[in-house]
Coordinates of C-alpha atoms in Angstrom, one line a residue:
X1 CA 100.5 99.6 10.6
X2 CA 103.3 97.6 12.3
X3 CA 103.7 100.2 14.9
X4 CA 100.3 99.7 15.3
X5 CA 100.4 96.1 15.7
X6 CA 103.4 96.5 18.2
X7 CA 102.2 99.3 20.3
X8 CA 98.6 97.0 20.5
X9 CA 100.2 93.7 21.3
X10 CA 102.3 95.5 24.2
X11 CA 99.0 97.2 25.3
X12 CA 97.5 93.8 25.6
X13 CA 100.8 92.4 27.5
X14 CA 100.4 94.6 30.3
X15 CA 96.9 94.3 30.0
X16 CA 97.6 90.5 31.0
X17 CA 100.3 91.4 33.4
X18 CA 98.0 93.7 35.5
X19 CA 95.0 91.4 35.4
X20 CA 97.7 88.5 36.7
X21 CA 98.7 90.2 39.5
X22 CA 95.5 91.4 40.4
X23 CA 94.4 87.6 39.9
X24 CA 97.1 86.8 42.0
X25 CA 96.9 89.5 45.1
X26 CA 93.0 88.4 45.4
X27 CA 94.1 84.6 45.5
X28 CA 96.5 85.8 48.6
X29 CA 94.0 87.8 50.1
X30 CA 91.4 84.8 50.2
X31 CA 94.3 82.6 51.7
X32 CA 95.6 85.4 54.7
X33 CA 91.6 85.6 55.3
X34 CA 91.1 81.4 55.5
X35 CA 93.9 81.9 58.1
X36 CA 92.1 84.8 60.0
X37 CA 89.1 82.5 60.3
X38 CA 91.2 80.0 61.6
X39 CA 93.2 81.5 64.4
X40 CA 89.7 83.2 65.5
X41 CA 88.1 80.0 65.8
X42 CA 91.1 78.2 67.2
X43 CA 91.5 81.2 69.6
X44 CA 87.7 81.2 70.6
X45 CA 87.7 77.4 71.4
X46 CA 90.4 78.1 74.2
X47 CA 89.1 80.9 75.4
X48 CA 85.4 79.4 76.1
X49 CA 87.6 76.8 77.6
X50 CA 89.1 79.0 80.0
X51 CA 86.1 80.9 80.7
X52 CA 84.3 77.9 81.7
X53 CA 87.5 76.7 83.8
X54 CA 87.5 80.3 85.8
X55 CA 83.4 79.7 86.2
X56 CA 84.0 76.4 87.5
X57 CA 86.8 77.6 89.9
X58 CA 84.9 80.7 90.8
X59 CA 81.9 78.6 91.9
X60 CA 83.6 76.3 93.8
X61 CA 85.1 78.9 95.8
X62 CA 82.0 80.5 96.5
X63 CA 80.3 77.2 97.8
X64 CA 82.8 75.1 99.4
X65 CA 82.6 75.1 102.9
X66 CA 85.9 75.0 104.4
X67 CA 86.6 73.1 107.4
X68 CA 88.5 75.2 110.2
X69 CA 91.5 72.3 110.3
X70 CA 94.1 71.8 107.4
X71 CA 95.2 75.3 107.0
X72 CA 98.3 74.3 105.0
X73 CA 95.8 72.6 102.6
X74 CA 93.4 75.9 102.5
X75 CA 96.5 78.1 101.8
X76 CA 97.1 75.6 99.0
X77 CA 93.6 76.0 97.9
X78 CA 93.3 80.0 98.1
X79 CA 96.5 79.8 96.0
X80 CA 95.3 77.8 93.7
X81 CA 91.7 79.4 93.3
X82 CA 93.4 82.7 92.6
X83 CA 95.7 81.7 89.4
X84 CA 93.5 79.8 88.1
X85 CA 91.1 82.7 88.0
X86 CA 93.6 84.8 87.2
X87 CA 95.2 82.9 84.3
X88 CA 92.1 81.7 83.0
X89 CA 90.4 85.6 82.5
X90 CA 93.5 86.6 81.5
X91 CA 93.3 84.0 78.6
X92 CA 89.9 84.9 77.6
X93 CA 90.9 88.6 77.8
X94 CA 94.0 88.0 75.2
X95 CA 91.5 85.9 73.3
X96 CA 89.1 88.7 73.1
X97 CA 91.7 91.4 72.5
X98 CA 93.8 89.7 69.7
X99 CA 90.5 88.1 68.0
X100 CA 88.3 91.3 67.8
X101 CA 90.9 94.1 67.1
X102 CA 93.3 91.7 64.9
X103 CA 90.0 91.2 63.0
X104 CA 89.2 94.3 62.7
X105 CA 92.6 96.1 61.6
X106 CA 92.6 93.0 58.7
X107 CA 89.6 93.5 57.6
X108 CA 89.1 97.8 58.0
X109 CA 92.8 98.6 57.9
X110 CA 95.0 99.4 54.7
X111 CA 96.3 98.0 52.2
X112 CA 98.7 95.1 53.7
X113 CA 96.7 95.1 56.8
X114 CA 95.5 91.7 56.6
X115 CA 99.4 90.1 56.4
X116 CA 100.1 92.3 59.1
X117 CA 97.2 91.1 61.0
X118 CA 97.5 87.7 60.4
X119 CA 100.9 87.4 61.3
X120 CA 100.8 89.4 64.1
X121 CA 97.8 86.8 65.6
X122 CA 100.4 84.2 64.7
X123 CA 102.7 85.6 67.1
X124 CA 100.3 86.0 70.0
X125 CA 99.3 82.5 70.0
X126 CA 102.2 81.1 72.2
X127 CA 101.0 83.6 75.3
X128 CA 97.4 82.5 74.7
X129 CA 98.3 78.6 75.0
X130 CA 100.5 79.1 77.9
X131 CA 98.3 81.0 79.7
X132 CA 95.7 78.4 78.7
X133 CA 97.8 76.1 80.2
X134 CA 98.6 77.1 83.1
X135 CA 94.6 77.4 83.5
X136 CA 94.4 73.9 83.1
X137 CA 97.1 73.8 85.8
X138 CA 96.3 75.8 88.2
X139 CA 92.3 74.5 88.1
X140 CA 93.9 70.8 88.6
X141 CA 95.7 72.4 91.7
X142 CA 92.5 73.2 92.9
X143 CA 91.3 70.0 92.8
X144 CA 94.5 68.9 94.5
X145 CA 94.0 71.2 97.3
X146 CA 90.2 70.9 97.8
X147 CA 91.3 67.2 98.2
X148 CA 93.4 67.3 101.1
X149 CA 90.8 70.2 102.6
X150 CA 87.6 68.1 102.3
X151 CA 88.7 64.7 102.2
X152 CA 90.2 61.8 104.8
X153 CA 93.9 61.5 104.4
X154 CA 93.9 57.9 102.9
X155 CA 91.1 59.0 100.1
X156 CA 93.5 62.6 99.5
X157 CA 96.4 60.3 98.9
X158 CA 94.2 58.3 96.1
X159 CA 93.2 61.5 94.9
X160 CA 96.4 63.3 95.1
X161 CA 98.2 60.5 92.6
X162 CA 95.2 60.3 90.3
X163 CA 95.2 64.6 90.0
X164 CA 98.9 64.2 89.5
X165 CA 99.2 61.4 86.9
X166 CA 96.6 63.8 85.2
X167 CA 99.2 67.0 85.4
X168 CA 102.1 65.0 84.0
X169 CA 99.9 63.7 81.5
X170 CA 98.4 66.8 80.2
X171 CA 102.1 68.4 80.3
X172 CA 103.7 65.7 78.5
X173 CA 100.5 65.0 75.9
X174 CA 101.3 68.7 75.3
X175 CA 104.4 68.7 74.4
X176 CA 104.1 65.5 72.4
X177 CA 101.2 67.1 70.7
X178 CA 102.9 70.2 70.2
X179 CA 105.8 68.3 68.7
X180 CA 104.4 66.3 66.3
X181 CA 102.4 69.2 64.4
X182 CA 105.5 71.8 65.2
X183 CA 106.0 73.8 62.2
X184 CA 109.3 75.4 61.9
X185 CA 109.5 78.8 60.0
X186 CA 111.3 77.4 57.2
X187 CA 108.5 75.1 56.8
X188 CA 105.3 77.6 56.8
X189 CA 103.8 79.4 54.0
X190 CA 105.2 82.5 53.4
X191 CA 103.1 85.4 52.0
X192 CA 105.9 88.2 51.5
X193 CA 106.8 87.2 48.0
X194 CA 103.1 88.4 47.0
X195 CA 102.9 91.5 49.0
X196 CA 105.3 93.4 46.2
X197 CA 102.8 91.8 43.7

């Protein structure tokens, strides 16, 4: 009967011991997916944003009328038109890519998928921002050059400093920004300890 007893009791430890780490792998699961939900609607905020920056830039190229003067201005303009429509589809195209397949392998793939996912949307989000970034840039520049193309020279200089102060302030609001809510990798949450569990 002691046998018994023993052979019961351990029966019931590892009873416990599979029911805590199954506890324990669904509490990480529900975690990596709050973080899936949050890069996809992180990453679909910036990519409406550059969608509607390439509209905007697309439109104005099609209906500005360009005066046949200024042709150092235009060149400036055509320039300017082109990465911004560049940069800003290519945003929304990363967007697209890294929210509907990094979705799908963490929610259809194997076992571990979801880490793998997650993390691997982590890393694409520094290509996304810069290329948001240089949306924002590059659509400024258009404003720049459309300034000097359409306007008098005394009302493109007015214009010229105000589009500028706005650059520098978007670049340095960035990078303040950017530094304040830094996280280094020593200081994130780290998941691997739980994916042996």
């Amino acid at each position: 009967p002691r046998a018994h007893a023993l052979r019961a009791a351990v029966s019931m430890l590892a009873a416990d011991k599979l029911l805590l780490q199954s506890e324990v792998k669904n509490r990480s699961i529900v975690l990596r997916e709050k973080e899936l939900k949050l890069f996809n609607v992180n990453f679909s905020a910036v990519g409406t944003q550059a969608a509607i920056m390439a509209g905007f830039t697309l439109t104005s190229f099609v209906e500005i009328d360009l005066p046949p003067n200024r042709e150092w201005a235009k060149c400036i303009l055509h320039f300017c038109i082109t990465t911004s429509i560049c940069v800003n589809f290519l945003c929304v195209a990363m967007v697209t890519f890294v929210t509907v397949w990094g979705s799908g392998k963490a929610l259809r793939g194997l076992d571990g998928s979801m880490d793998y996912a997650v993390d691997a949307m982590n890393d694409e989000r520094t290509f996304i921002f810069i290329c948001f970034g240089m949306g924002v840039l590059a659509t400024l520049g258009c404003l720049l050059a459309s300034s000097w193309v359409l306007m008098e020279t005394e009302v493109a200089i007015i214009a010229t400093l105000m589009i500028g102060s706005t650059m520098y302030l978007v670049c340095s609001e960035a990078r303040r920004i950017r530094s304040e809510f830094y996280l280094a990798p020593e200081e994130t949450v780290n998941f691997t300890e739980l994916s042996s569990v």
